[in-house]
Amino acid sequence: MYTLIDYSLDNELALIGLSRAPVNALGHALRLELQAAFRQASADPAIKAIVVYGHNLPFCAGADIAEFGGADFTATPGLPDLLIELAASAKPMVAAVGGLALGGGLELAMACGYRIAEPKARLGLPEITLGLIPGAGGTQRLPRLIGAEAALEAILSGQPLNAARALELGLVDRIASSAAELLGEACAFARELLQAGAPAQPACPYAAPGAALPENFFTDYTARKSGQWKGQAAPHLALEAVRIACEQPLEVGLQRESELFAEAMDSPQSKALRHLFFAEREAGKVPGIDASLPLRPIRKVAVIGAGTMGGGIAMNFANIGIPVVLLEQKREALDRGLAHIRKNYEISAKRGKLSQEQLEQRMALLFGTLEYADLADADLVIEAVFESMEVKRQVFATLDEVCKPGAILASNTSTLDVDQIAACTRRPQDVIGLHFFSPANVMRLLEVVRGKATAPDVLATALKLGKQIGKLPVVSGVCYGFIGNRMLEPYAREAHRLLLEGATPAQIDRVLTDLGLNMGVLSMYDLVGIDVGYLIRTPLRAMLAQDPSYCRLADELYALGRYGQKSGRGMYIYEGRERHDDPEVLAMAERLAAELGIQRRVISDQEIHDRCLFMLINEGIQILDEGIALRAGDIDLVWTCGYGFPTWLGGPLHYAEHLGLERVLNGIRQYREQLGAYGELWLQPAPLLERLVAAGKTRISKD
Ligand code: 3HC
Ligand code: NAI
């Protein structure tokens, strides 16, 4: 009778097993069956208590996000009403939380009077990461169970709690001895409750969650935290819902929560975050790469170059127990690299994220060498030497000599041609780009660069391994800078040109951070290094010769040894990390403009926004058209995950759809005309953008 529920009886207990693979998302069909199963158990006089669990599946990952915005989401029974019905059960209900209880899943567990979790369970309300607030009682029931402050922390961070912390806070009543014992112990718990004559709904420890709060708690909280929320609306809505929980009876709070949830659901911010959620799941699916393809085993990794990137890359593998050989040219560089890795681990240990024993275990997995012979048994080699084709050529030719057949040979190059690198070997099918972002042990983005000869199993292995080390792998084709750095180029170019036309570094960076970017592009270059920016432009020099104004100010700063934060001066002057405008830079911009015949004028914030963003978007659309990126969502992931583009705008291409493609195209055309020869040279609308607008399309996809 049920297709998504495993309904069984164990004497006086009804066991309702949620059985909708893969994660028991509470879509309409599952809600209908859960309601029916609950009513069946409630109506059966032989049943005295009910246990809800995930039948060979995680307990529940919440509402079905794929239903959002569609008719199924609001179809009866809606999740909030269903949970109100369950919470009014006359019979005690025990939620047995295996794996995870997230969002609506935790709300379901909280509607049950009692909860038991397996030791590795994670329980949380991640709605905020989707630009939402919990909408099925979470904002009302959680404060009543664990207190307003702890509830706010969980709701606003969206971070799940582990079982031990959930027990400590009173979110679960007990922890089962193991996942395997969970259901049995949940049944035993239910019987104990029956024997003790426990009520179906026990009194909440914080029945009046507002009572314990200091005066002005919510206004003070907003004042303290709202800076971190930047332009995001959902945290404010969540705070409002929790405030109501503290001031009003449950029924009133549930009603208000529903209204606030609906407001969040309709917001462009939530749509953007939901777009990224699905883009992330889509990114792993690569046409032509079959999930059943046998992968190459990776038991030992080698990293060449123990500099900024090599050390961080090596840590990723040591962190998951894979031994790493780290090769350098000179003993001092190797020692420096290894010492830096140790220092990074020590910082983690100081912060309590790593025990001393774990630190030593990880260091023991790292083996430094100056000899290529030590790479002979590596399954994967990642090169992270200087960004020079000549140096990389030599390295790959040597790898071809020493590595075993079938070893994957990867380059961490940020701009160079992976096909050319592959051609230095007799095994181009084994060569791939693995472009980590700095700091490589922290940043989640991993561009996986597929060369024209890269074998499917090499790509599939890289994608799987990327996930294993906690990264978000996004596939890119081969071109200068791949997806991310190629798009960075026109975006940065406009910023640099605007300096000569009359904008200041501070104005440009402010416009970008006001939009929500973590950093303005000019302070980003000051952080990365004006010298690094200069070197990255080297392969472009022939093309750049057409425009003497191209990044001219940055080139002059480079010549003056003003490399940015590391030398205390770049686009700005630094005192520690604090930066100030530098009158010298402003004077240089004026002088250069005069030399180059550029008319200086007052530049509006709107122009900065439009020129930087539209050219970023335009390049993204071009990359999509060329097939460098597989889909618009991949581009959005690269920029939100690797370049600090605000997630609540959904990435540059989603943002373009929000602005309207016609507006973007018209903007590019208008500035192209306005800027004369410069506009003609650089502000060329992407043909795909023109085609999309001509066809009246509002979404970006390759036609
Ligand atoms: N709704 C719909 N589909 C979901 C889903 C959900 N809540 N959670 C996961 N899925 C789907 C994914 O899209 C993916 O589908 P695919 O295989 O077709 O691509 C599949 O389940 C597996 O997901 P992952 O690839 O992400 O698997 P992982 O094991 O890496 O992660 C997870 C599992 C931790 C559950 C992760 O998917 C996740 O974080 N899901 C979202 C959880 C969440 O945000 N829940 C709150 C929803 S909003 C809500 O409940 C509102 C309520 O308050 C009213
Ligand atoms: P780095 O200069 O900090 O480190 C390079 C290391 O390689 C040095 O320690 C050097 O001694 C060593 N090395 C040079 N030639 C070698 C050889 N033939 N054999 C063995 N070791 C050799 O450089 P960084 O920043 O780590 O960059 C490395 C690569 O990573 C470059 O291709 C760069 O473009 C790329 N990259 C850099 C990022 C960054 O933010 N620094 C981000 C992403 C990629």
Short mmCIF file of N, CA and C in Angstrom, two decimals, residues 381-458:
data_model
loop_
_atom_site.label_atom_id
_atom_site.label_comp_id
_atom_site.label_asym_id
_atom_site.label_seq_id
_atom_site.Cartn_x
_atom_site.Cartn_y
_atom_site.Cartn_z
N VAL A 381 50.80 12.58 -9.71
CA VAL A 381 51.83 13.60 -9.47
C VAL A 381 51.20 14.96 -9.80
N ILE A 382 51.32 15.91 -8.88
CA ILE A 382 50.80 17.26 -9.16
C ILE A 382 51.96 18.23 -9.18
N GLU A 383 52.14 18.86 -10.32
CA GLU A 383 53.23 19.82 -10.47
C GLU A 383 52.76 21.20 -10.04
N ALA A 384 53.54 21.84 -9.15
CA ALA A 384 53.21 23.21 -8.71
C ALA A 384 54.50 24.03 -8.67
N VAL A 385 55.22 24.02 -9.81
CA VAL A 385 56.46 24.81 -9.89
C VAL A 385 56.12 26.18 -10.49
N PHE A 386 57.16 26.99 -10.75
CA PHE A 386 56.91 28.34 -11.25
C PHE A 386 56.01 28.32 -12.49
N GLU A 387 55.28 29.42 -12.66
CA GLU A 387 54.37 29.52 -13.80
C GLU A 387 55.17 29.88 -15.06
N SER A 388 55.93 28.92 -15.57
CA SER A 388 56.71 29.15 -16.78
C SER A 388 56.62 27.88 -17.62
N MET A 389 56.24 28.06 -18.89
CA MET A 389 56.08 26.89 -19.76
C MET A 389 57.39 26.13 -19.88
N GLU A 390 58.50 26.86 -19.90
CA GLU A 390 59.79 26.21 -20.06
C GLU A 390 60.07 25.28 -18.87
N VAL A 391 59.85 25.81 -17.66
CA VAL A 391 60.11 24.99 -16.46
C VAL A 391 59.16 23.80 -16.44
N LYS A 392 57.93 24.03 -16.79
CA LYS A 392 56.94 22.95 -16.73
C LYS A 392 57.27 21.87 -17.77
N ARG A 393 57.71 22.31 -18.93
CA ARG A 393 58.11 21.37 -19.99
C ARG A 393 59.16 20.39 -19.46
N GLN A 394 60.19 20.98 -18.81
CA GLN A 394 61.26 20.12 -18.29
C GLN A 394 60.74 19.15 -17.25
N VAL A 395 59.89 19.66 -16.39
CA VAL A 395 59.35 18.81 -15.32
C VAL A 395 58.55 17.65 -15.92
N PHE A 396 57.69 17.95 -16.89
CA PHE A 396 56.85 16.88 -17.44
C PHE A 396 57.66 15.88 -18.27
N ALA A 397 58.69 16.36 -18.95
CA ALA A 397 59.54 15.44 -19.70
C ALA A 397 60.22 14.47 -18.72
N THR A 398 60.65 14.99 -17.57
CA THR A 398 61.29 14.12 -16.58
C THR A 398 60.26 13.15 -15.98
N LEU A 399 59.07 13.66 -15.72
CA LEU A 399 58.03 12.78 -15.15
C LEU A 399 57.76 11.62 -16.11
N ASP A 400 57.74 11.94 -17.39
CA ASP A 400 57.47 10.91 -18.38
C ASP A 400 58.51 9.79 -18.28
N GLU A 401 59.74 10.17 -17.93
CA GLU A 401 60.80 9.17 -17.80
C GLU A 401 60.65 8.33 -16.54
N VAL A 402 60.29 8.99 -15.43
CA VAL A 402 60.39 8.28 -14.14
C VAL A 402 59.08 7.67 -13.64
N CYS A 403 57.94 8.19 -14.07
CA CYS A 403 56.69 7.73 -13.45
C CYS A 403 56.25 6.39 -14.03
N LYS A 404 55.53 5.64 -13.20
CA LYS A 404 55.09 4.32 -13.67
C LYS A 404 53.97 4.48 -14.70
N PRO A 405 53.77 3.48 -15.54
CA PRO A 405 52.69 3.59 -16.52
C PRO A 405 51.36 3.73 -15.79
N GLY A 406 50.50 4.58 -16.30
CA GLY A 406 49.17 4.74 -15.69
C GLY A 406 49.11 5.80 -14.62
N ALA A 407 50.28 6.32 -14.21
CA ALA A 407 50.24 7.39 -13.21
C ALA A 407 49.58 8.62 -13.83
N ILE A 408 48.79 9.33 -13.02
CA ILE A 408 48.17 10.56 -13.53
C ILE A 408 49.13 11.72 -13.31
N LEU A 409 49.36 12.49 -14.36
CA LEU A 409 50.31 13.61 -14.27
C LEU A 409 49.50 14.90 -14.37
N ALA A 410 49.51 15.67 -13.29
CA ALA A 410 48.65 16.86 -13.25
C ALA A 410 49.49 18.12 -13.10
N SER A 411 48.98 19.22 -13.66
CA SER A 411 49.63 20.51 -13.47
C SER A 411 48.67 21.44 -12.73
N ASN A 412 49.26 22.23 -11.83
CA ASN A 412 48.47 23.23 -11.12
C ASN A 412 48.57 24.59 -11.79
N THR A 413 48.97 24.61 -13.04
CA THR A 413 49.11 25.91 -13.71
C THR A 413 47.83 26.73 -13.61
N SER A 414 47.99 28.05 -13.51
CA SER A 414 46.78 28.86 -13.44
C SER A 414 46.41 29.47 -14.79
N THR A 415 47.32 29.44 -15.74
CA THR A 415 46.99 30.05 -17.03
C THR A 415 47.51 29.28 -18.25
N LEU A 416 48.49 28.41 -18.06
CA LEU A 416 49.20 27.84 -19.23
C LEU A 416 48.40 26.73 -19.91
N ASP A 417 48.82 26.43 -21.14
CA ASP A 417 48.10 25.49 -22.00
C ASP A 417 48.39 24.04 -21.58
N VAL A 418 47.41 23.38 -21.05
CA VAL A 418 47.59 22.01 -20.55
C VAL A 418 47.89 21.05 -21.71
N ASP A 419 47.38 21.36 -22.89
CA ASP A 419 47.67 20.48 -24.04
C ASP A 419 49.15 20.55 -24.42
N GLN A 420 49.70 21.75 -24.33
CA GLN A 420 51.14 21.89 -24.62
C GLN A 420 51.97 21.14 -23.58
N ILE A 421 51.52 21.23 -22.35
CA ILE A 421 52.24 20.52 -21.28
C ILE A 421 52.15 19.02 -21.52
N ALA A 422 50.95 18.56 -21.90
CA ALA A 422 50.75 17.12 -22.14
C ALA A 422 51.64 16.64 -23.28
N ALA A 423 51.83 17.54 -24.25
CA ALA A 423 52.62 17.16 -25.44
C ALA A 423 54.10 16.94 -25.11
N CYS A 424 54.53 17.35 -23.91
CA CYS A 424 55.93 17.10 -23.52
C CYS A 424 56.11 15.66 -23.04
N THR A 425 55.02 14.91 -23.00
CA THR A 425 55.12 13.52 -22.54
C THR A 425 54.70 12.59 -23.68
N ARG A 426 54.98 11.31 -23.50
CA ARG A 426 54.50 10.33 -24.49
C ARG A 426 53.17 9.74 -24.04
N ARG A 427 52.56 10.38 -23.02
CA ARG A 427 51.30 9.85 -22.50
C ARG A 427 50.32 10.99 -22.21
N PRO A 428 49.98 11.76 -23.25
CA PRO A 428 49.08 12.91 -23.03
C PRO A 428 47.73 12.50 -22.46
N GLN A 429 47.35 11.23 -22.67
CA GLN A 429 46.07 10.77 -22.12
C GLN A 429 46.06 10.76 -20.59
N ASP A 430 47.25 10.73 -19.99
CA ASP A 430 47.33 10.68 -18.52
C ASP A 430 47.51 12.07 -17.90
N VAL A 431 47.53 13.09 -18.75
CA VAL A 431 47.82 14.45 -18.24
C VAL A 431 46.52 15.23 -18.08
N ILE A 432 46.46 16.01 -17.00
CA ILE A 432 45.25 16.77 -16.66
C ILE A 432 45.68 18.02 -15.89
N GLY A 433 44.83 19.04 -15.88
CA GLY A 433 45.10 20.20 -15.03
C GLY A 433 44.30 20.07 -13.74
N LEU A 434 44.98 20.30 -12.63
CA LEU A 434 44.26 20.37 -11.34
C LEU A 434 44.58 21.73 -10.76
N HIS A 435 43.70 22.67 -10.99
CA HIS A 435 43.97 24.05 -10.60
C HIS A 435 43.35 24.33 -9.23
N PHE A 436 44.22 24.27 -8.22
CA PHE A 436 43.81 24.58 -6.86
C PHE A 436 43.82 26.10 -6.68
N PHE A 437 43.14 26.57 -5.67
CA PHE A 437 43.13 28.01 -5.37
C PHE A 437 43.81 28.25 -4.04
N SER A 438 44.38 29.42 -3.92
CA SER A 438 45.19 29.70 -2.73
C SER A 438 44.35 30.25 -1.58
N PRO A 439 44.52 29.83 -0.34
CA PRO A 439 45.38 28.75 0.13
C PRO A 439 44.78 27.37 -0.21
N ALA A 440 45.63 26.54 -0.82
CA ALA A 440 45.13 25.31 -1.42
C ALA A 440 44.57 24.31 -0.41
N ASN A 441 44.97 24.43 0.85
CA ASN A 441 44.40 23.52 1.86
C ASN A 441 43.07 24.03 2.38
N VAL A 442 42.69 25.26 2.00
CA VAL A 442 41.46 25.85 2.53
C VAL A 442 40.41 26.02 1.43
N MET A 443 40.81 26.58 0.30
CA MET A 443 39.82 26.95 -0.72
C MET A 443 39.16 25.71 -1.31
N ARG A 444 37.84 25.78 -1.48
CA ARG A 444 37.09 24.60 -1.89
C ARG A 444 37.09 24.36 -3.40
N LEU A 445 37.32 25.42 -4.15
CA LEU A 445 37.22 25.24 -5.61
C LEU A 445 38.42 24.47 -6.17
N LEU A 446 38.14 23.58 -7.09
CA LEU A 446 39.20 22.89 -7.83
C LEU A 446 38.76 22.86 -9.30
N GLU A 447 39.48 23.62 -10.14
CA GLU A 447 39.18 23.54 -11.57
C GLU A 447 39.91 22.31 -12.11
N VAL A 448 39.13 21.44 -12.70
CA VAL A 448 39.72 20.22 -13.27
C VAL A 448 39.78 20.43 -14.77
N VAL A 449 41.01 20.57 -15.28
CA VAL A 449 41.16 21.00 -16.66
C VAL A 449 41.38 19.78 -17.56
N ARG A 450 40.41 19.61 -18.43
CA ARG A 450 40.43 18.45 -19.32
C ARG A 450 41.15 18.82 -20.61
N GLY A 451 42.28 18.19 -20.83
CA GLY A 451 43.02 18.44 -22.06
C GLY A 451 42.35 17.71 -23.22
N LYS A 452 42.81 18.00 -24.44
CA LYS A 452 42.11 17.35 -25.57
C LYS A 452 42.38 15.85 -25.60
N ALA A 453 43.49 15.41 -24.96
CA ALA A 453 43.78 13.98 -24.98
C ALA A 453 43.47 13.29 -23.64
N THR A 454 43.05 14.06 -22.63
CA THR A 454 42.85 13.47 -21.29
C THR A 454 41.88 12.28 -21.35
N ALA A 455 42.29 11.16 -20.82
CA ALA A 455 41.45 9.96 -20.86
C ALA A 455 40.26 10.11 -19.92
N PRO A 456 39.09 9.55 -20.30
CA PRO A 456 37.90 9.67 -19.44
C PRO A 456 38.15 9.16 -18.02
N ASP A 457 38.89 8.07 -17.87
CA ASP A 457 39.07 7.54 -16.51
C ASP A 457 40.00 8.44 -15.68
N VAL A 458 40.87 9.19 -16.36
CA VAL A 458 41.73 10.15 -15.64
C VAL A 458 40.85 11.29 -15.10
#
